[in-house]
């Protein structure tokens, strides 16, 4: 027990929940409720798919390696109230503070489809073999995930025919025109065919990530491939809150205050994708949320007011690597958005996908 003897229950061990659990480990009795056996660095899953022998095992960080005093419960939450969390087993976790960090779901391979590291590693290797034998690849969705997947495939198999389709009329809408022009130029250089304003009339009969004859029509025109991937369809992991702590918006997100409290609850917080904060839902934002909530809970434990607030940036920031040697990025500055030079994109993310940062944060010394 800590000197204060306060318990913090954290639901979800993704980017925000894992960072928060580590930050509070010395200050409270942390109970991390997360069914996975390890934190998954999801930003590197696509390279784990295309280069599993070099990358796959490196993206998993067992929770017990960086949560030293706290407890990790491999369980799903079934409900939350102001006093604690009810698990699907019926067990209760009573807590002085509750943080909801259950994140969002996304189709494989951008996110794993299992709670087991061993099973996830097997999935990456199986899909890698399926992809390796395919000459033509179809990617449905031209957001950052679809674009990064195309770049990772081309980095390993430059001879493969890769086609991306998306119903949108432009790539990366809302970002600077120069960034989008550079993105098109790099995709052309890689030989990736991008078909915008195109909707699949029917989903392929073949399961995503499985080799087979893919025959579909898009806006009435035929497309053929040997394998396809779904790169769209984010969903908020908040079903366990439908009858609980606060009303959800139509995206399944919780209303939060500037301090990231769930509205109406001074000892309940939410971070990451599950919040209604008006910003792009990215790992970096979840990590920043965790810093704010850690400061506020530490203040409350010490008897002080929780005064740390989260402020969003009016400029959208993004780094989209297209394999280890290409990509685009945009960052805020005092004078507005600034396009990153290629060297910075490679250095900050493309070359190691930030594994160095997470090794330092979550890997035992």
GROMACS .gro file of C-alpha atoms in nm:
model
  365
    1UNK     CA    1   0.000   0.000   0.000
    2UNK     CA    2   0.109   0.358  -0.060
    3UNK     CA    3   0.124   0.605   0.223
    4UNK     CA    4  -0.205   0.752   0.105
    5UNK     CA    5  -0.362   0.411   0.038
    6UNK     CA    6  -0.561   0.532  -0.264
    7UNK     CA    7  -0.667   0.295  -0.539
    8UNK     CA    8  -0.680   0.397  -0.905
    9UNK     CA    9  -0.864   0.165  -1.144
   10UNK     CA   10  -0.765   0.213  -1.508
   11UNK     CA   11  -0.985   0.048  -1.771
   12UNK     CA   12  -0.774  -0.015  -2.080
   13UNK     CA   13  -0.402  -0.056  -2.133
   14UNK     CA   14  -0.343   0.114  -2.468
   15UNK     CA   15  -0.129   0.422  -2.524
   16UNK     CA   16  -0.306   0.635  -2.265
   17UNK     CA   17  -0.383   0.367  -2.007
   18UNK     CA   18  -0.034   0.215  -2.009
   19UNK     CA   19   0.136   0.555  -1.976
   20UNK     CA   20  -0.097   0.651  -1.692
   21UNK     CA   21  -0.047   0.323  -1.508
   22UNK     CA   22   0.329   0.373  -1.516
   23UNK     CA   23   0.303   0.741  -1.414
   24UNK     CA   24   0.086   0.661  -1.110
   25UNK     CA   25   0.259   0.339  -1.004
   26UNK     CA   26   0.460   0.510  -0.728
   27UNK     CA   27   0.176   0.732  -0.612
   28UNK     CA   28  -0.123   0.501  -0.571
   29UNK     CA   29  -0.238   0.141  -0.578
   30UNK     CA   30  -0.294   0.102  -0.951
   31UNK     CA   31  -0.525  -0.168  -1.086
   32UNK     CA   32  -0.498  -0.191  -1.464
   33UNK     CA   33  -0.798  -0.372  -1.613
   34UNK     CA   34  -0.687  -0.494  -1.955
   35UNK     CA   35  -0.748  -0.835  -2.117
   36UNK     CA   36  -0.429  -0.831  -2.322
   37UNK     CA   37  -0.113  -0.976  -2.170
   38UNK     CA   38   0.103  -0.694  -2.309
   39UNK     CA   39   0.087  -0.337  -2.433
   40UNK     CA   40   0.085  -0.340  -2.814
   41UNK     CA   41   0.265  -0.062  -3.000
   42UNK     CA   42  -0.003  -0.043  -3.269
   43UNK     CA   43   0.185   0.212  -3.480
   44UNK     CA   44   0.430  -0.065  -3.573
   45UNK     CA   45   0.186  -0.348  -3.646
   46UNK     CA   46   0.196  -0.297  -4.022
   47UNK     CA   47   0.572  -0.342  -4.031
   48UNK     CA   48   0.534  -0.639  -3.798
   49UNK     CA   49   0.315  -0.786  -4.072
   50UNK     CA   50   0.550  -0.721  -4.363
   51UNK     CA   51   0.872  -0.797  -4.169
   52UNK     CA   52   0.766  -1.027  -3.884
   53UNK     CA   53   1.104  -1.185  -3.817
   54UNK     CA   54   1.265  -0.848  -3.751
   55UNK     CA   55   0.975  -0.657  -3.600
   56UNK     CA   56   0.683  -0.859  -3.465
   57UNK     CA   57   0.812  -0.957  -3.122
   58UNK     CA   58   0.946  -0.606  -3.060
   59UNK     CA   59   0.604  -0.436  -3.054
   60UNK     CA   60   0.478  -0.620  -2.742
   61UNK     CA   61   0.559  -0.491  -2.394
   62UNK     CA   62   0.439  -0.710  -2.103
   63UNK     CA   63   0.260  -0.498  -1.843
   64UNK     CA   64   0.440  -0.655  -1.549
   65UNK     CA   65   0.767  -0.524  -1.689
   66UNK     CA   66   0.677  -0.162  -1.620
   67UNK     CA   67   0.398  -0.179  -1.361
   68UNK     CA   68   0.606  -0.270  -1.059
   69UNK     CA   69   0.378  -0.203  -0.762
   70UNK     CA   70   0.038  -0.209  -0.923
   71UNK     CA   71  -0.174  -0.499  -1.038
   72UNK     CA   72  -0.272  -0.603  -1.391
   73UNK     CA   73  -0.607  -0.782  -1.419
   74UNK     CA   74  -0.659  -0.965  -1.748
   75UNK     CA   75  -1.029  -0.896  -1.764
   76UNK     CA   76  -1.299  -0.703  -1.946
   77UNK     CA   77  -1.508  -0.433  -1.780
   78UNK     CA   78  -1.884  -0.487  -1.783
   79UNK     CA   79  -1.986  -0.163  -1.615
   80UNK     CA   80  -1.859   0.142  -1.429
   81UNK     CA   81  -2.006   0.356  -1.152
   82UNK     CA   82  -1.865   0.626  -0.927
   83UNK     CA   83  -1.732   0.370  -0.678
   84UNK     CA   84  -1.562   0.123  -0.907
   85UNK     CA   85  -1.564  -0.118  -1.199
   86UNK     CA   86  -1.765  -0.436  -1.245
   87UNK     CA   87  -1.590  -0.704  -1.450
   88UNK     CA   88  -1.759  -0.948  -1.688
   89UNK     CA   89  -1.686  -1.220  -1.430
   90UNK     CA   90  -1.902  -1.031  -1.180
   91UNK     CA   91  -1.600  -0.935  -0.969
   92UNK     CA   92  -1.585  -0.576  -0.842
   93UNK     CA   93  -1.284  -0.346  -0.835
   94UNK     CA   94  -1.357  -0.071  -0.583
   95UNK     CA   95  -1.152   0.242  -0.641
   96UNK     CA   96  -1.100   0.596  -0.518
   97UNK     CA   97  -1.027   0.713  -0.872
   98UNK     CA   98  -1.136   0.561  -1.202
   99UNK     CA   99  -0.986   0.631  -1.544
  100UNK     CA  100  -1.159   0.508  -1.859
  101UNK     CA  101  -0.901   0.444  -2.130
  102UNK     CA  102  -1.052   0.161  -2.330
  103UNK     CA  103  -0.964   0.318  -2.666
  104UNK     CA  104  -1.103   0.205  -2.998
  105UNK     CA  105  -1.114  -0.094  -3.225
  106UNK     CA  106  -0.980  -0.113  -3.579
  107UNK     CA  107  -0.958  -0.394  -3.833
  108UNK     CA  108  -0.657  -0.626  -3.833
  109UNK     CA  109  -0.368  -0.587  -3.904
  110UNK     CA  110  -0.363  -0.228  -3.778
  111UNK     CA  111  -0.473  -0.370  -3.444
  112UNK     CA  112  -0.436  -0.726  -3.324
  113UNK     CA  113  -0.744  -0.950  -3.313
  114UNK     CA  114  -0.648  -1.142  -3.000
  115UNK     CA  115  -0.556  -1.072  -2.637
  116UNK     CA  116  -0.262  -1.315  -2.651
  117UNK     CA  117   0.084  -1.210  -2.764
  118UNK     CA  118   0.165  -1.561  -2.884
  119UNK     CA  119  -0.153  -1.578  -3.093
  120UNK     CA  120  -0.092  -1.230  -3.236
  121UNK     CA  121   0.260  -1.328  -3.340
  122UNK     CA  122   0.120  -1.636  -3.512
  123UNK     CA  123  -0.136  -1.420  -3.695
  124UNK     CA  124   0.133  -1.184  -3.824
  125UNK     CA  125   0.342  -1.473  -3.955
  126UNK     CA  126   0.043  -1.644  -4.120
  127UNK     CA  127  -0.072  -1.325  -4.291
  128UNK     CA  128   0.283  -1.245  -4.397
  129UNK     CA  129   0.300  -1.576  -4.585
  130UNK     CA  130  -0.037  -1.510  -4.747
  131UNK     CA  131   0.075  -1.161  -4.852
  132UNK     CA  132   0.416  -1.277  -4.972
  133UNK     CA  133   0.256  -1.506  -5.227
  134UNK     CA  134   0.017  -1.245  -5.366
  135UNK     CA  135   0.104  -1.047  -5.676
  136UNK     CA  136  -0.187  -0.800  -5.655
  137UNK     CA  137  -0.297  -0.630  -5.334
  138UNK     CA  138  -0.618  -0.432  -5.279
  139UNK     CA  139  -0.645  -0.193  -4.984
  140UNK     CA  140  -0.988  -0.052  -4.902
  141UNK     CA  141  -0.937   0.282  -4.730
  142UNK     CA  142  -0.694   0.566  -4.804
  143UNK     CA  143  -0.657   0.706  -4.454
  144UNK     CA  144  -0.322   0.694  -4.272
  145UNK     CA  145  -0.353   0.320  -4.207
  146UNK     CA  146  -0.420   0.229  -4.570
  147UNK     CA  147  -0.143   0.458  -4.691
  148UNK     CA  148   0.110   0.325  -4.440
  149UNK     CA  149   0.019  -0.034  -4.526
  150UNK     CA  150   0.078   0.036  -4.895
  151UNK     CA  151   0.417   0.188  -4.816
  152UNK     CA  152   0.522  -0.104  -4.595
  153UNK     CA  153   0.423  -0.355  -4.863
  154UNK     CA  154   0.614  -0.170  -5.133
  155UNK     CA  155   0.922  -0.138  -4.911
  156UNK     CA  156   0.948  -0.518  -4.891
  157UNK     CA  157   0.797  -0.619  -5.227
  158UNK     CA  158   0.840  -0.329  -5.472
  159UNK     CA  159   0.722  -0.551  -5.757
  160UNK     CA  160   0.375  -0.609  -5.613
  161UNK     CA  161   0.077  -0.430  -5.767
  162UNK     CA  162  -0.088  -0.231  -5.488
  163UNK     CA  163  -0.421  -0.053  -5.539
  164UNK     CA  164  -0.591   0.170  -5.281
  165UNK     CA  165  -0.957   0.264  -5.318
  166UNK     CA  166  -1.147   0.520  -5.112
  167UNK     CA  167  -1.482   0.698  -5.150
  168UNK     CA  168  -1.325   1.032  -5.059
  169UNK     CA  169  -1.234   1.277  -5.331
  170UNK     CA  170  -0.889   1.365  -5.193
  171UNK     CA  171  -0.614   1.217  -4.980
  172UNK     CA  172  -0.573   1.344  -4.623
  173UNK     CA  173  -0.850   1.607  -4.638
  174UNK     CA  174  -0.800   1.893  -4.395
  175UNK     CA  175  -0.422   1.892  -4.425
  176UNK     CA  176  -0.212   2.137  -4.624
  177UNK     CA  177  -0.221   2.114  -5.003
  178UNK     CA  178   0.160   2.085  -5.018
  179UNK     CA  179   0.152   1.780  -4.792
  180UNK     CA  180  -0.114   1.613  -5.004
  181UNK     CA  181   0.077   1.690  -5.324
  182UNK     CA  182   0.394   1.538  -5.179
  183UNK     CA  183   0.197   1.233  -5.068
  184UNK     CA  184   0.066   1.179  -5.420
  185UNK     CA  185   0.416   1.220  -5.563
  186UNK     CA  186   0.562   0.961  -5.327
  187UNK     CA  187   0.283   0.712  -5.393
  188UNK     CA  188   0.343   0.756  -5.765
  189UNK     CA  189   0.715   0.696  -5.709
  190UNK     CA  190   0.633   0.374  -5.527
  191UNK     CA  191   0.397   0.263  -5.802
  192UNK     CA  192   0.089   0.258  -5.578
  193UNK     CA  193  -0.235   0.309  -5.768
  194UNK     CA  194  -0.474   0.537  -5.578
  195UNK     CA  195  -0.836   0.544  -5.691
  196UNK     CA  196  -1.032   0.817  -5.511
  197UNK     CA  197  -1.405   0.876  -5.524
  198UNK     CA  198  -1.444   0.501  -5.559
  199UNK     CA  199  -1.672   0.282  -5.347
  200UNK     CA  200  -1.669  -0.097  -5.350
  201UNK     CA  201  -2.010  -0.214  -5.468
  202UNK     CA  202  -1.975  -0.524  -5.251
  203UNK     CA  203  -1.715  -0.638  -5.003
  204UNK     CA  204  -1.488  -0.914  -5.137
  205UNK     CA  205  -1.602  -1.268  -5.059
  206UNK     CA  206  -1.249  -1.353  -4.942
  207UNK     CA  207  -1.164  -1.278  -4.579
  208UNK     CA  208  -0.931  -0.977  -4.539
  209UNK     CA  209  -0.569  -1.084  -4.512
  210UNK     CA  210  -0.632  -1.422  -4.674
  211UNK     CA  211  -0.497  -1.511  -5.016
  212UNK     CA  212  -0.763  -1.592  -5.271
  213UNK     CA  213  -0.930  -1.467  -5.585
  214UNK     CA  214  -1.059  -1.118  -5.505
  215UNK     CA  215  -1.309  -1.000  -5.763
  216UNK     CA  216  -1.509  -0.688  -5.687
  217UNK     CA  217  -1.662  -0.393  -5.866
  218UNK     CA  218  -1.600  -0.035  -5.766
  219UNK     CA  219  -1.840   0.222  -5.909
  220UNK     CA  220  -1.933  -0.050  -6.157
  221UNK     CA  221  -1.575  -0.117  -6.272
  222UNK     CA  222  -1.407  -0.454  -6.200
  223UNK     CA  223  -1.106  -0.482  -5.970
  224UNK     CA  224  -0.911  -0.804  -5.925
  225UNK     CA  225  -0.652  -0.890  -5.661
  226UNK     CA  226  -0.496  -1.187  -5.487
  227UNK     CA  227  -0.541  -1.051  -5.133
  228UNK     CA  228  -0.713  -0.750  -4.975
  229UNK     CA  229  -0.709  -0.556  -4.650
  230UNK     CA  230  -0.972  -0.342  -4.481
  231UNK     CA  231  -0.827  -0.007  -4.369
  232UNK     CA  232  -1.137   0.168  -4.240
  233UNK     CA  233  -1.394   0.122  -3.967
  234UNK     CA  234  -1.280   0.265  -3.633
  235UNK     CA  235  -1.515   0.193  -3.341
  236UNK     CA  236  -1.503   0.328  -2.986
  237UNK     CA  237  -1.468   0.059  -2.717
  238UNK     CA  238  -1.739   0.192  -2.489
  239UNK     CA  239  -2.017  -0.069  -2.501
  240UNK     CA  240  -1.968  -0.141  -2.132
  241UNK     CA  241  -2.070   0.221  -2.055
  242UNK     CA  242  -2.409   0.229  -2.230
  243UNK     CA  243  -2.600   0.216  -1.902
  244UNK     CA  244  -2.340   0.377  -1.684
  245UNK     CA  245  -2.140   0.673  -1.578
  246UNK     CA  246  -2.246   0.938  -1.834
  247UNK     CA  247  -2.437   0.963  -2.164
  248UNK     CA  248  -2.235   0.869  -2.470
  249UNK     CA  249  -2.245   1.071  -2.791
  250UNK     CA  250  -2.330   0.909  -3.124
  251UNK     CA  251  -1.966   0.800  -3.164
  252UNK     CA  252  -1.977   0.623  -2.829
  253UNK     CA  253  -1.758   0.887  -2.662
  254UNK     CA  254  -1.780   1.036  -2.314
  255UNK     CA  255  -1.819   1.408  -2.236
  256UNK     CA  256  -1.518   1.539  -2.046
  257UNK     CA  257  -1.414   1.863  -1.876
  258UNK     CA  258  -1.091   2.051  -1.954
  259UNK     CA  259  -0.934   1.852  -1.666
  260UNK     CA  260  -1.051   1.534  -1.847
  261UNK     CA  261  -1.299   1.443  -1.576
  262UNK     CA  262  -1.608   1.265  -1.698
  263UNK     CA  263  -1.870   1.538  -1.666
  264UNK     CA  264  -2.037   1.529  -1.327
  265UNK     CA  265  -1.770   1.312  -1.162
  266UNK     CA  266  -1.472   1.467  -0.986
  267UNK     CA  267  -1.296   1.134  -0.930
  268UNK     CA  268  -1.368   0.970  -1.265
  269UNK     CA  269  -1.159   1.056  -1.572
  270UNK     CA  270  -1.147   0.952  -1.937
  271UNK     CA  271  -0.853   0.966  -2.177
  272UNK     CA  272  -0.779   0.885  -2.539
  273UNK     CA  273  -1.023   0.778  -2.808
  274UNK     CA  274  -1.311   0.733  -2.565
  275UNK     CA  275  -1.332   1.108  -2.495
  276UNK     CA  276  -1.532   1.364  -2.692
  277UNK     CA  277  -1.227   1.593  -2.719
  278UNK     CA  278  -1.245   1.751  -3.064
  279UNK     CA  279  -0.917   1.634  -3.218
  280UNK     CA  280  -0.771   1.355  -3.426
  281UNK     CA  281  -0.768   1.035  -3.223
  282UNK     CA  282  -0.399   0.948  -3.216
  283UNK     CA  283  -0.155   0.781  -2.980
  284UNK     CA  284   0.026   1.108  -2.908
  285UNK     CA  285  -0.295   1.270  -2.786
  286UNK     CA  286  -0.373   0.975  -2.558
  287UNK     CA  287  -0.027   1.006  -2.406
  288UNK     CA  288  -0.078   1.377  -2.344
  289UNK     CA  289  -0.417   1.304  -2.186
  290UNK     CA  290  -0.242   1.060  -1.952
  291UNK     CA  291  -0.001   1.329  -1.838
  292UNK     CA  292  -0.285   1.566  -1.751
  293UNK     CA  293  -0.482   1.303  -1.559
  294UNK     CA  294  -0.173   1.178  -1.376
  295UNK     CA  295  -0.103   1.531  -1.253
  296UNK     CA  296  -0.464   1.581  -1.145
  297UNK     CA  297  -0.492   1.251  -0.956
  298UNK     CA  298  -0.158   1.307  -0.782
  299UNK     CA  299  -0.281   1.652  -0.681
  300UNK     CA  300  -0.607   1.508  -0.544
  301UNK     CA  301  -0.424   1.236  -0.350
  302UNK     CA  302  -0.211   1.511  -0.195
  303UNK     CA  303  -0.520   1.711  -0.099
  304UNK     CA  304  -0.476   1.977  -0.369
  305UNK     CA  305  -0.706   2.094  -0.645
  306UNK     CA  306  -0.675   1.920  -0.984
  307UNK     CA  307  -0.571   2.216  -1.197
  308UNK     CA  308  -0.398   2.053  -1.495
  309UNK     CA  309  -0.602   2.107  -1.813
  310UNK     CA  310  -0.575   1.963  -2.161
  311UNK     CA  311  -0.553   2.207  -2.449
  312UNK     CA  312  -0.597   2.100  -2.808
  313UNK     CA  313  -0.395   2.247  -3.091
  314UNK     CA  314  -0.582   2.435  -3.365
  315UNK     CA  315  -0.337   2.287  -3.618
  316UNK     CA  316  -0.362   1.920  -3.707
  317UNK     CA  317  -0.040   1.726  -3.665
  318UNK     CA  318   0.041   1.402  -3.844
  319UNK     CA  319   0.332   1.184  -3.956
  320UNK     CA  320   0.254   0.919  -4.217
  321UNK     CA  321   0.554   0.701  -4.305
  322UNK     CA  322   0.543   0.509  -4.632
  323UNK     CA  323   0.793   0.247  -4.526
  324UNK     CA  324   1.124   0.332  -4.357
  325UNK     CA  325   1.254   0.574  -4.621
  326UNK     CA  326   0.950   0.774  -4.737
  327UNK     CA  327   0.654   0.958  -4.587
  328UNK     CA  328   0.502   1.295  -4.509
  329UNK     CA  329   0.435   1.497  -4.199
  330UNK     CA  330   0.281   1.819  -4.071
  331UNK     CA  331   0.336   1.993  -3.738
  332UNK     CA  332   0.202   2.311  -3.577
  333UNK     CA  333   0.409   2.625  -3.538
  334UNK     CA  334   0.350   2.984  -3.429
  335UNK     CA  335   0.280   3.072  -3.792
  336UNK     CA  336   0.051   2.781  -3.867
  337UNK     CA  337   0.107   2.432  -4.006
  338UNK     CA  338   0.457   2.340  -4.122
  339UNK     CA  339   0.534   2.053  -4.356
  340UNK     CA  340   0.811   1.832  -4.225
  341UNK     CA  341   1.110   1.759  -4.448
  342UNK     CA  342   1.149   1.396  -4.545
  343UNK     CA  343   1.456   1.361  -4.323
  344UNK     CA  344   1.249   1.452  -4.016
  345UNK     CA  345   0.969   1.211  -4.107
  346UNK     CA  346   1.225   0.930  -4.136
  347UNK     CA  347   1.409   1.025  -3.817
  348UNK     CA  348   1.103   1.083  -3.598
  349UNK     CA  349   0.895   0.787  -3.706
  350UNK     CA  350   0.969   0.615  -4.035
  351UNK     CA  351   1.293   0.440  -3.953
  352UNK     CA  352   1.203   0.279  -3.619
  353UNK     CA  353   0.832   0.370  -3.581
  354UNK     CA  354   0.919   0.516  -3.239
  355UNK     CA  355   1.022   0.180  -3.096
  356UNK     CA  356   1.319   0.349  -2.932
  357UNK     CA  357   1.087   0.574  -2.735
  358UNK     CA  358   0.866   0.288  -2.619
  359UNK     CA  359   1.164   0.067  -2.538
  360UNK     CA  360   1.281   0.338  -2.302
  361UNK     CA  361   0.936   0.384  -2.153
  362UNK     CA  362   0.811   0.027  -2.120
  363UNK     CA  363   1.101  -0.216  -2.162
  364UNK     CA  364   1.275  -0.326  -1.839
  365UNK     CA  365   1.633  -0.208  -1.799
   0.00000   0.00000   0.00000
